[in-house]
Amino acid sequence: MNNSFNNIIFLLGFPTLLISQSVTDSVTLEEVELFESKELKHSIGIRYDLLERTSSNFSYSNSFDKLLEENTTIYVKSYGALNTPSFRGTSASHTLISWNGIPINSSASGLTDLKLLPSNGFNNLGISYGGNSTIFGSGSVGGTIHLNNIPFFTKKTNSNFTIERGSYGLSTNSLSVEKSSDNYYYYINYSHLRDSNNFKYNYNNEVRENIHSFTEGQTLISNFSYLLNTKSVFQFNYWNTNLFREVPGNITVPNSTAEQTDKSERYLFTLLNNFKEFKFKVNHALLFDNLYYIDVPKQINSFYEGITNISEFNLDYNHKKIFTNFNLSSLKNDLKNSSYENLKQSDLTNSVYTSISYQSKIITNEFSLRKEFNKSINHPFIPSYSCELKLKNYRLRGRINKNFRSPTFNDRFWISSGSTGNMSLLPETGINMEIGLDFNSKIMRYNFTYFNLNVDNWILWNQQDNGIWMPENIRKVSSKGFESKINFNINIHSLKIQNEFNYQYNLSINKIGIDNLDASVGNQLIYTPINKANFNSNFTFNDYNFIFNQSFIGKVYTSSDNLNFLNSHYTVNLTLIKKLNILNSDLILKINNLFNLDYQTYLNYPQPGRNFVIQINILT
């Protein structure tokens, strides 16, 4: 295996070696940007969006699930204490969450709870649609969400103190400090949340209260960056989360007694260096991810405690219009889980990828290739090809690439009285094809993307003849559709109006059944809306801002035979912002679910009715 690994490293690194040997030492290039993110570097041919940062939508109470619901076509399922995203008809485990280039999905389940992602702790939030496993590895099948802290080296000091009070016992306090000079950058953000979440809802003409839904927690995020010289920088990132939640029941079984505590600590050390035509980057991340779930009356006391070490070496080489990239990484997982055989399990994956691109003012092409090595899982080669054509205000783009998701620890090692894992599982693999058109002018931006994604060996837990549930590679899914996004501005004297419209049409169909009686074949996947749209308008007049958000989610099927479904729903949220001269502050009033709509995004889990949030931001 070592010989194969060495041979493949040579093969994948050959483009970089070949080009570097053809260039003399006398060639001088412009200095490469130190902080070019991985997702931007490899965004050729795809749809990549940055979420605009504002004081209202980047508050601690406005968690990442709300941000995605209001500003993207990503579908978010909210059930109990969990909120998960779904890109282009794929499952939540097909969405990768990246923290400054490091994957942070749970190695146990492959999921990430959006409630644990504070939108106010990062200065750069990006979304890559369509998945890019060649660059980001396992899990990037439907798409990738990027959480970044990007430093800058200009003399500046900022601080922001935010207080929020809202309906149903909501209370948050946040403090952030940002300071920079010519050679260092420092950022720290601390946030605390307390929320009873005891809203009222209707069930069979009876008004009920959402009980046992208390949440309390805090988050600390920091970044320190130091310029060693004009071409080298050292960075340290830290992220600590401690969140306690009562796990509510649903409307059919409302009396829950379960409690869940999530604790995580993440450390990231980075060294970057530019040397002539070369750019080096070395990362090491240490991630601690713990979950404790107890239900005393039911005598449940389960947990998992995970430690992940990720080491990465990255080399870029650029010559004229040719750009090459070579990367080596190692990912080591050590997990203790109360539901695993032998309690503790470990896993080591080494990976290598390379890319080569030609970039001119008109045409850009990129080819990349990835291979992963794991003694328990046979990973396929993962290629990708993308291209762009730029003509004045237009950009025509396209990509065809292979994506994959490795079986999780739960898929392989789970054991209980009624279920067991499967060590023989294959990685899920998908072929993604997309083509898009972008238009950009002073008053309007528009993009349109058609996508076609086929996922094979989809892992599904299936009940065996003996009654035991076990995961198997038994599903093949075809997901296709289109996305559209329009931004346009209107200026009328002192009134400025910024508008954004997002729409997605998505058919996601199961192609293979478990057996001849499987009614899911040919039907839309559950919890995958065919239509989803939102429209945002931001009115600015002198010291006032008025934000009008409208969201529409079409019918969502809740059974694989498509006989049962959740009705489509249309919600409206309003935000009023007034800039105050006192303490350079903003006073913000939010009204969520203006029309007090009774709706669900997951069967039997109601959403809050009309609710209010008052927010004060003090800026210095």
Tab-separated table of C-alpha atoms in Angstrom, residues 68 74 96 113 120 133 262 280 331 357 360 385 417 436 450 477 506 517 576 593:
chain	number	residue	atom	x	y	z
A	68	LEU	CA	-30.063	29.877	5.279
A	74	ILE	CA	-31.148	25.378	0.946
A	96	LEU	CA	-19.997	19.544	4.453
A	113	ASP	CA	-26.483	20.782	13.813
A	120	ASN	CA	-22.078	36.327	14.402
A	133	SER	CA	-15.172	16.258	-2.886
A	262	ASP	CA	-22.986	19.533	23.235
A	280	PHE	CA	3.292	26.992	1.086
A	331	LEU	CA	-7.138	12.742	9.263
A	357	SER	CA	-5.676	25.330	-14.258
A	360	SER	CA	-6.865	34.040	-18.880
A	385	TYR	CA	-13.195	19.306	-14.549
A	417	SER	CA	-30.570	-4.504	20.821
A	436	GLY	CA	-24.616	28.234	-15.399
A	450	TYR	CA	-28.916	23.931	-14.173
A	477	VAL	CA	-30.970	8.844	-6.454
A	506	ASN	CA	-35.644	20.425	-7.762
A	517	LEU	CA	-42.879	-3.678	-2.852
A	576	LEU	CA	-36.641	47.808	11.371
A	593	ASN	CA	-43.665	35.023	11.136
